[in-house]
Amino acid sequence: MSLARTSPERPALSVESADGTWTHYTVGELYERVAATAAYALAADPPGGDHTLVALPNGEGLVRAVLASWMLGRTPMLTPPEATDPEKRVLSMGLGRKTQEAFIWSESTLAAALEPDAPQPHFTPRGQEPPVTWYLPTGGSTGLPSLFPVSPRPATVLTGARRLMKRTGWSPEAVQLSLGPLSHTAPLTMCMAGITGGAHVVMLRRLDPASLESTVNRFAPTWCQLTPHQMSLIDAHKGLWDALSRSLIGMLHTSAPCPDEVKRRWISRLGAERVHETYSSTQAVGATLCDGDEWLAHPGTVGRPFLSNQVLIADEEGRSLPPGDVGEVCMRSEWTDLFAGEDVRRVRSGGDDFLGVGDLGYTDSDGYLYLTGRLDDIILVGGANVSAREVENVLLAHPDVLEVVVVKRLDPLMGHVIHAVMVPSDLASPPGIEGLRRHCLRSLSPYKVPWAVDWVENLPRSHAGKVERFLRG
């Protein structure tokens, strides 16, 4: 880290512990801890494989493990610390010797690395970054996830992230709030890009409105990355809003479905110039971006291609579709061949490659992208295709429905039928099925209307705040 030479006293990371106290690290302190950790791993595993395993909760330890891996020229493979044994087996399926030979970062090895009597051989960073930045879970919306390699070297990934972040109000002087789990793409990428770019990253223990309000008042963060679910949780707390409005220069949210009214309130309260949305994928083969003004002019969009990125809406044969027609969302950029490994499906061959990311959508005449669902969200009802996302959007327009996920249920006559699992505004008095069906029939054909509903207190979510759709049906 060149910052350790030029600005060792600069704040780098503040982490909240389980008891609510904060620990702070300067750039110089963090670098020394990373170097000691890398030296310890080198002494413990002299031959060294090309990979490390990281299954740690958010905190300085996880950040240190990733940075030490890179310092050793190794690629970290990150898994959620709460993953079950079956999930871990599926995550590592197909990686073979990569996981068998990997050095395992744990709470105990990270602590041992900083003991006064820890082995400290002469250690000089390789200076050669690993060819793959990290392996991260992907595919969690369709089934148990697998680990996917992001192929460029760390400097390439983090430089690209900072180019995007700078367009949304981030700067090397930022106080950057980090809320999401670091085993997921956006929170990890933004956190590491911030730390290595000079920002002061503030990492909370959990997303609790009272704790978050105290943190905002204490650190006055100027930039953050959020999910729509986190935006919804923050939405109802006026004191938190007042604090955020005083300090935030910009925020960036990722493109899971964001309720229209929540997005509009964020724009109204913070100002359109401070609210930004991006769309990408774990494969990181492209990105779109829009600010609040663009979103208000094109409601529901996830933006236009950012810088060199391009978007193609393709039919089943990989042919380009015109604006307004729904097809698979495919992307490419100047880094496409660097990012994309063999695991990514190439939609068109030769020098005109676009890479499919599994989402469905369309573009308008101005080039703005809209998402309509996923390829695997299509439910076959009596031989007709039904988009689960389309049905969910209609149900979310009902005033008494807060959240919904549409699932398929086996039916001896139709093959499958539509079933909705919903969170009502009042669990004690949810809407009746007939009223919901009448509401849906105003916008949907009869075969798309749910045949049955379940009312629940909340939907199952991952640590990243995404509904765990692999639990459906």
PDB file of C-alpha atoms in Angstrom, residues 142-347:
ATOM      1  CA  THR A 142     -31.484 -19.373  -8.403  1.00  0.00           C
ATOM      2  CA  GLY A 143     -30.110 -22.026  -6.082  1.00  0.00           C
ATOM      3  CA  LEU A 144     -27.317 -22.677  -3.651  1.00  0.00           C
ATOM      4  CA  PRO A 145     -24.510 -20.413  -4.852  1.00  0.00           C
ATOM      5  CA  SER A 146     -21.162 -21.325  -6.354  1.00  0.00           C
ATOM      6  CA  LEU A 147     -17.873 -19.493  -6.108  1.00  0.00           C
ATOM      7  CA  PHE A 148     -17.133 -17.402  -9.183  1.00  0.00           C
ATOM      8  CA  PRO A 149     -13.703 -15.996 -10.093  1.00  0.00           C
ATOM      9  CA  VAL A 150     -13.378 -12.293 -10.851  1.00  0.00           C
ATOM     10  CA  SER A 151     -10.470 -12.557 -13.209  1.00  0.00           C
ATOM     11  CA  PRO A 152      -8.529  -9.268 -13.383  1.00  0.00           C
ATOM     12  CA  ARG A 153      -5.907  -8.427 -10.839  1.00  0.00           C
ATOM     13  CA  PRO A 154      -6.943  -6.497  -7.696  1.00  0.00           C
ATOM     14  CA  ALA A 155      -5.639  -3.143  -8.929  1.00  0.00           C
ATOM     15  CA  THR A 156      -7.805  -3.421 -12.055  1.00  0.00           C
ATOM     16  CA  VAL A 157     -10.951  -4.305 -10.116  1.00  0.00           C
ATOM     17  CA  LEU A 158     -10.473  -1.635  -7.463  1.00  0.00           C
ATOM     18  CA  THR A 159      -9.516   1.078  -9.957  1.00  0.00           C
ATOM     19  CA  GLY A 160     -12.671   0.323 -11.933  1.00  0.00           C
ATOM     20  CA  ALA A 161     -14.784   0.463  -8.776  1.00  0.00           C
ATOM     21  CA  ARG A 162     -13.342   3.827  -7.796  1.00  0.00           C
ATOM     22  CA  ARG A 163     -14.102   5.238 -11.261  1.00  0.00           C
ATOM     23  CA  LEU A 164     -17.738   4.379 -10.641  1.00  0.00           C
ATOM     24  CA  MET A 165     -17.706   5.596  -7.036  1.00  0.00           C
ATOM     25  CA  LYS A 166     -16.209   8.967  -7.985  1.00  0.00           C
ATOM     26  CA  ARG A 167     -19.149   9.577 -10.304  1.00  0.00           C
ATOM     27  CA  THR A 168     -21.468   9.199  -7.302  1.00  0.00           C
ATOM     28  CA  GLY A 169     -19.862  11.592  -4.813  1.00  0.00           C
ATOM     29  CA  TRP A 170     -17.011   9.453  -3.438  1.00  0.00           C
ATOM     30  CA  SER A 171     -13.496  10.864  -3.108  1.00  0.00           C
ATOM     31  CA  PRO A 172     -10.229   9.718  -1.484  1.00  0.00           C
ATOM     32  CA  GLU A 173     -11.122  12.034   1.419  1.00  0.00           C
ATOM     33  CA  ALA A 174     -14.493  10.331   1.964  1.00  0.00           C
ATOM     34  CA  VAL A 175     -15.764   8.981   5.239  1.00  0.00           C
ATOM     35  CA  GLN A 176     -17.300   5.821   3.820  1.00  0.00           C
ATOM     36  CA  LEU A 177     -20.034   3.872   5.584  1.00  0.00           C
ATOM     37  CA  SER A 178     -19.812   0.089   5.085  1.00  0.00           C
ATOM     38  CA  LEU A 179     -23.017  -1.779   5.994  1.00  0.00           C
ATOM     39  CA  GLY A 180     -23.345  -4.908   3.862  1.00  0.00           C
ATOM     40  CA  PRO A 181     -21.763  -8.336   4.373  1.00  0.00           C
ATOM     41  CA  LEU A 182     -18.271  -8.487   2.870  1.00  0.00           C
ATOM     42  CA  SER A 183     -18.861 -11.948   1.438  1.00  0.00           C
ATOM     43  CA  HIS A 184     -20.998 -10.241  -1.224  1.00  0.00           C
ATOM     44  CA  THR A 185     -19.800  -8.428  -4.307  1.00  0.00           C
ATOM     45  CA  ALA A 186     -20.833  -4.795  -3.928  1.00  0.00           C
ATOM     46  CA  PRO A 187     -20.086  -4.323  -0.196  1.00  0.00           C
ATOM     47  CA  LEU A 188     -16.692  -6.034  -0.491  1.00  0.00           C
ATOM     48  CA  THR A 189     -15.643  -4.254  -3.673  1.00  0.00           C
ATOM     49  CA  MET A 190     -16.644  -0.801  -2.417  1.00  0.00           C
ATOM     50  CA  CYS A 191     -15.064  -1.393   0.994  1.00  0.00           C
ATOM     51  CA  MET A 192     -11.711  -2.536  -0.396  1.00  0.00           C
ATOM     52  CA  ALA A 193     -11.731   0.151  -3.092  1.00  0.00           C
ATOM     53  CA  GLY A 194     -12.341   2.740  -0.393  1.00  0.00           C
ATOM     54  CA  ILE A 195      -9.604   1.546   1.973  1.00  0.00           C
ATOM     55  CA  THR A 196      -6.980   1.208  -0.775  1.00  0.00           C
ATOM     56  CA  GLY A 197      -8.085   4.509  -2.301  1.00  0.00           C
ATOM     57  CA  GLY A 198      -7.512   6.570   0.838  1.00  0.00           C
ATOM     58  CA  ALA A 199     -11.010   6.796   2.321  1.00  0.00           C
ATOM     59  CA  HIS A 200     -11.827   6.297   5.991  1.00  0.00           C
ATOM     60  CA  VAL A 201     -14.123   3.248   6.058  1.00  0.00           C
ATOM     61  CA  VAL A 202     -16.535   2.972   8.986  1.00  0.00           C
ATOM     62  CA  MET A 203     -17.851  -0.581   9.513  1.00  0.00           C
ATOM     63  CA  LEU A 204     -20.882  -1.209  11.692  1.00  0.00           C
ATOM     64  CA  ARG A 205     -21.517  -4.391  13.647  1.00  0.00           C
ATOM     65  CA  ARG A 206     -25.090  -4.686  12.357  1.00  0.00           C
ATOM     66  CA  LEU A 207     -27.755  -2.663  10.564  1.00  0.00           C
ATOM     67  CA  ASP A 208     -29.757  -1.389  13.516  1.00  0.00           C
ATOM     68  CA  PRO A 209     -31.427   2.048  13.079  1.00  0.00           C
ATOM     69  CA  ALA A 210     -30.494   3.295  16.560  1.00  0.00           C
ATOM     70  CA  SER A 211     -26.877   2.115  16.240  1.00  0.00           C
ATOM     71  CA  LEU A 212     -26.673   3.511  12.722  1.00  0.00           C
ATOM     72  CA  GLU A 213     -27.998   6.909  13.813  1.00  0.00           C
ATOM     73  CA  SER A 214     -25.384   7.037  16.583  1.00  0.00           C
ATOM     74  CA  THR A 215     -22.675   6.095  14.078  1.00  0.00           C
ATOM     75  CA  VAL A 216     -23.775   8.713  11.561  1.00  0.00           C
ATOM     76  CA  ASN A 217     -23.766  11.419  14.221  1.00  0.00           C
ATOM     77  CA  ARG A 218     -20.327  10.314  15.427  1.00  0.00           C
ATOM     78  CA  PHE A 219     -18.508   9.953  12.089  1.00  0.00           C
ATOM     79  CA  ALA A 220     -20.569  12.137   9.678  1.00  0.00           C
ATOM     80  CA  PRO A 221     -20.150   9.767   6.696  1.00  0.00           C
ATOM     81  CA  THR A 222     -19.989  11.427   3.299  1.00  0.00           C
ATOM     82  CA  TRP A 223     -20.607   8.356   1.098  1.00  0.00           C
ATOM     83  CA  CYS A 224     -22.173   4.909   1.321  1.00  0.00           C
ATOM     84  CA  GLN A 225     -23.331   1.951  -0.760  1.00  0.00           C
ATOM     85  CA  LEU A 226     -26.699   0.409   0.116  1.00  0.00           C
ATOM     86  CA  THR A 227     -29.154  -2.213  -1.062  1.00  0.00           C
ATOM     87  CA  PRO A 228     -32.831  -1.334  -1.572  1.00  0.00           C
ATOM     88  CA  HIS A 229     -33.660  -3.461   1.470  1.00  0.00           C
ATOM     89  CA  GLN A 230     -31.310  -1.359   3.607  1.00  0.00           C
ATOM     90  CA  MET A 231     -32.853   1.778   2.107  1.00  0.00           C
ATOM     91  CA  SER A 232     -36.296   0.573   3.176  1.00  0.00           C
ATOM     92  CA  LEU A 233     -35.109  -0.120   6.734  1.00  0.00           C
ATOM     93  CA  ILE A 234     -33.626   3.371   7.020  1.00  0.00           C
ATOM     94  CA  ASP A 235     -36.636   5.005   5.354  1.00  0.00           C
ATOM     95  CA  ALA A 236     -38.902   5.213   8.419  1.00  0.00           C
ATOM     96  CA  HIS A 237     -36.440   6.804  10.886  1.00  0.00           C
ATOM     97  CA  LYS A 238     -36.550  10.597  10.858  1.00  0.00           C
ATOM     98  CA  GLY A 239     -33.583  11.163  13.198  1.00  0.00           C
ATOM     99  CA  LEU A 240     -31.426   8.933  11.037  1.00  0.00           C
ATOM    100  CA  TRP A 241     -32.615  10.723   7.930  1.00  0.00           C
ATOM    101  CA  ASP A 242     -31.799  14.127   9.405  1.00  0.00           C
ATOM    102  CA  ALA A 243     -28.279  12.962  10.291  1.00  0.00           C
ATOM    103  CA  LEU A 244     -27.650  11.411   6.868  1.00  0.00           C
ATOM    104  CA  SER A 245     -28.939  14.510   5.080  1.00  0.00           C
ATOM    105  CA  ARG A 246     -26.425  16.665   6.922  1.00  0.00           C
ATOM    106  CA  SER A 247     -23.377  14.615   5.977  1.00  0.00           C
ATOM    107  CA  LEU A 248     -23.923  12.496   2.842  1.00  0.00           C
ATOM    108  CA  ILE A 249     -22.452  13.922  -0.347  1.00  0.00           C
ATOM    109  CA  GLY A 250     -23.483  10.867  -2.340  1.00  0.00           C
ATOM    110  CA  MET A 251     -24.885   7.344  -2.090  1.00  0.00           C
ATOM    111  CA  LEU A 252     -24.964   4.425  -4.477  1.00  0.00           C
ATOM    112  CA  HIS A 253     -27.489   1.628  -4.384  1.00  0.00           C
ATOM    113  CA  THR A 254     -27.483  -1.639  -6.216  1.00  0.00           C
ATOM    114  CA  SER A 255     -30.321  -2.820  -8.402  1.00  0.00           C
ATOM    115  CA  ALA A 256     -32.372  -5.337  -6.542  1.00  0.00           C
ATOM    116  CA  PRO A 257     -35.981  -4.138  -6.929  1.00  0.00           C
ATOM    117  CA  CYS A 258     -36.431  -0.895  -4.990  1.00  0.00           C
ATOM    118  CA  PRO A 259     -40.013   0.102  -4.117  1.00  0.00           C
ATOM    119  CA  ASP A 260     -40.953   3.155  -6.151  1.00  0.00           C
ATOM    120  CA  GLU A 261     -42.112   5.176  -3.148  1.00  0.00           C
ATOM    121  CA  VAL A 262     -38.888   4.422  -1.221  1.00  0.00           C
ATOM    122  CA  LYS A 263     -36.722   5.566  -4.133  1.00  0.00           C
ATOM    123  CA  ARG A 264     -38.750   8.765  -4.524  1.00  0.00           C
ATOM    124  CA  ARG A 265     -38.462   9.594  -0.815  1.00  0.00           C
ATOM    125  CA  TRP A 266     -34.674   9.144  -0.886  1.00  0.00           C
ATOM    126  CA  ILE A 267     -34.491  11.477  -3.874  1.00  0.00           C
ATOM    127  CA  SER A 268     -36.786  14.000  -2.202  1.00  0.00           C
ATOM    128  CA  ARG A 269     -34.926  13.980   1.103  1.00  0.00           C
ATOM    129  CA  LEU A 270     -31.317  13.827  -0.093  1.00  0.00           C
ATOM    130  CA  GLY A 271     -31.655  15.524  -3.466  1.00  0.00           C
ATOM    131  CA  ALA A 272     -31.567  13.866  -6.875  1.00  0.00           C
ATOM    132  CA  GLU A 273     -27.897  14.744  -7.356  1.00  0.00           C
ATOM    133  CA  ARG A 274     -26.905  12.660  -4.321  1.00  0.00           C
ATOM    134  CA  VAL A 275     -28.854   9.454  -5.094  1.00  0.00           C
ATOM    135  CA  HIS A 276     -27.354   7.031  -7.606  1.00  0.00           C
ATOM    136  CA  GLU A 277     -28.141   3.524  -8.777  1.00  0.00           C
ATOM    137  CA  THR A 278     -25.887   0.976 -10.437  1.00  0.00           C
ATOM    138  CA  TYR A 279     -26.518  -2.405 -11.991  1.00  0.00           C
ATOM    139  CA  SER A 280     -23.900  -5.101 -12.465  1.00  0.00           C
ATOM    140  CA  SER A 281     -23.326  -8.734 -11.491  1.00  0.00           C
ATOM    141  CA  THR A 282     -20.867 -10.831  -9.535  1.00  0.00           C
ATOM    142  CA  GLN A 283     -19.247 -11.626 -12.889  1.00  0.00           C
ATOM    143  CA  ALA A 284     -18.558  -7.856 -13.173  1.00  0.00           C
ATOM    144  CA  VAL A 285     -18.626  -7.845 -16.967  1.00  0.00           C
ATOM    145  CA  GLY A 286     -20.352  -4.479 -17.239  1.00  0.00           C
ATOM    146  CA  ALA A 287     -22.241  -1.794 -15.350  1.00  0.00           C
ATOM    147  CA  THR A 288     -24.958   0.809 -15.764  1.00  0.00           C
ATOM    148  CA  LEU A 289     -25.443   3.992 -13.743  1.00  0.00           C
ATOM    149  CA  CYS A 290     -28.054   6.707 -13.247  1.00  0.00           C
ATOM    150  CA  ASP A 291     -28.606   9.585 -10.844  1.00  0.00           C
ATOM    151  CA  GLY A 292     -31.879  10.683  -9.305  1.00  0.00           C
ATOM    152  CA  ASP A 293     -32.755  13.145 -12.066  1.00  0.00           C
ATOM    153  CA  GLU A 294     -32.304  10.454 -14.713  1.00  0.00           C
ATOM    154  CA  TRP A 295     -34.403   8.034 -12.709  1.00  0.00           C
ATOM    155  CA  LEU A 296     -37.231  10.575 -12.321  1.00  0.00           C
ATOM    156  CA  ALA A 297     -37.187  11.127 -16.082  1.00  0.00           C
ATOM    157  CA  HIS A 298     -37.105   7.343 -16.684  1.00  0.00           C
ATOM    158  CA  PRO A 299     -38.863   5.799 -13.651  1.00  0.00           C
ATOM    159  CA  GLY A 300     -37.819   2.248 -12.948  1.00  0.00           C
ATOM    160  CA  THR A 301     -34.586   2.353 -14.934  1.00  0.00           C
ATOM    161  CA  VAL A 302     -31.323   0.958 -13.585  1.00  0.00           C
ATOM    162  CA  GLY A 303     -29.381   3.399 -15.748  1.00  0.00           C
ATOM    163  CA  ARG A 304     -27.398   3.577 -18.939  1.00  0.00           C
ATOM    164  CA  PRO A 305     -24.057   1.878 -19.665  1.00  0.00           C
ATOM    165  CA  PHE A 306     -21.233   3.453 -17.676  1.00  0.00           C
ATOM    166  CA  LEU A 307     -18.198   4.712 -19.654  1.00  0.00           C
ATOM    167  CA  SER A 308     -17.048   1.929 -22.048  1.00  0.00           C
ATOM    168  CA  ASN A 309     -19.736  -0.539 -20.993  1.00  0.00           C
ATOM    169  CA  GLN A 310     -22.290  -1.722 -23.540  1.00  0.00           C
ATOM    170  CA  VAL A 311     -25.655  -3.446 -23.150  1.00  0.00           C
ATOM    171  CA  LEU A 312     -27.295  -5.856 -25.572  1.00  0.00           C
ATOM    172  CA  ILE A 313     -30.836  -7.200 -25.210  1.00  0.00           C
ATOM    173  CA  ALA A 314     -30.734 -10.578 -26.918  1.00  0.00           C
ATOM    174  CA  ASP A 315     -33.297 -13.115 -28.029  1.00  0.00           C
ATOM    175  CA  GLU A 316     -32.836 -16.860 -27.527  1.00  0.00           C
ATOM    176  CA  GLU A 317     -30.503 -16.985 -30.542  1.00  0.00           C
ATOM    177  CA  GLY A 318     -28.303 -14.152 -29.275  1.00  0.00           C
ATOM    178  CA  ARG A 319     -29.656 -11.628 -31.786  1.00  0.00           C
ATOM    179  CA  SER A 320     -30.080  -8.004 -30.795  1.00  0.00           C
ATOM    180  CA  LEU A 321     -33.629  -6.907 -29.952  1.00  0.00           C
ATOM    181  CA  PRO A 322     -34.982  -3.369 -30.552  1.00  0.00           C
ATOM    182  CA  PRO A 323     -35.929  -0.936 -27.752  1.00  0.00           C
ATOM    183  CA  GLY A 324     -39.009  -2.056 -25.851  1.00  0.00           C
ATOM    184  CA  ASP A 325     -38.593  -5.780 -26.529  1.00  0.00           C
ATOM    185  CA  VAL A 326     -37.780  -7.983 -23.529  1.00  0.00           C
ATOM    186  CA  GLY A 327     -34.839 -10.365 -23.769  1.00  0.00           C
ATOM    187  CA  GLU A 328     -31.745 -11.478 -21.908  1.00  0.00           C
ATOM    188  CA  VAL A 329     -29.531  -8.675 -20.609  1.00  0.00           C
ATOM    189  CA  CYS A 330     -25.985  -9.086 -21.940  1.00  0.00           C
ATOM    190  CA  MET A 331     -23.026  -6.794 -21.296  1.00  0.00           C
ATOM    191  CA  ARG A 332     -19.466  -6.085 -22.329  1.00  0.00           C
ATOM    192  CA  SER A 333     -16.773  -3.494 -21.629  1.00  0.00           C
ATOM    193  CA  GLU A 334     -13.097  -2.815 -22.226  1.00  0.00           C
ATOM    194  CA  TRP A 335     -12.419  -5.400 -19.506  1.00  0.00           C
ATOM    195  CA  THR A 336     -14.834  -8.097 -20.659  1.00  0.00           C
ATOM    196  CA  ASP A 337     -12.167 -10.613 -21.649  1.00  0.00           C
ATOM    197  CA  LEU A 338     -10.237  -9.933 -18.441  1.00  0.00           C
ATOM    198  CA  PHE A 339     -13.232 -10.435 -16.176  1.00  0.00           C
ATOM    199  CA  ALA A 340     -14.902 -13.309 -17.942  1.00  0.00           C
ATOM    200  CA  GLY A 341     -13.666 -16.814 -17.328  1.00  0.00           C
ATOM    201  CA  GLU A 342     -14.825 -19.993 -18.956  1.00  0.00           C
ATOM    202  CA  ASP A 343     -17.821 -20.135 -16.606  1.00  0.00           C
ATOM    203  CA  VAL A 344     -19.506 -17.127 -18.267  1.00  0.00           C
ATOM    204  CA  ARG A 345     -21.863 -17.805 -21.159  1.00  0.00           C
ATOM    205  CA  ARG A 346     -20.847 -15.889 -24.268  1.00  0.00           C
ATOM    206  CA  VAL A 347     -23.921 -14.754 -26.157  1.00  0.00           C
TER     207      VAL A 347
END
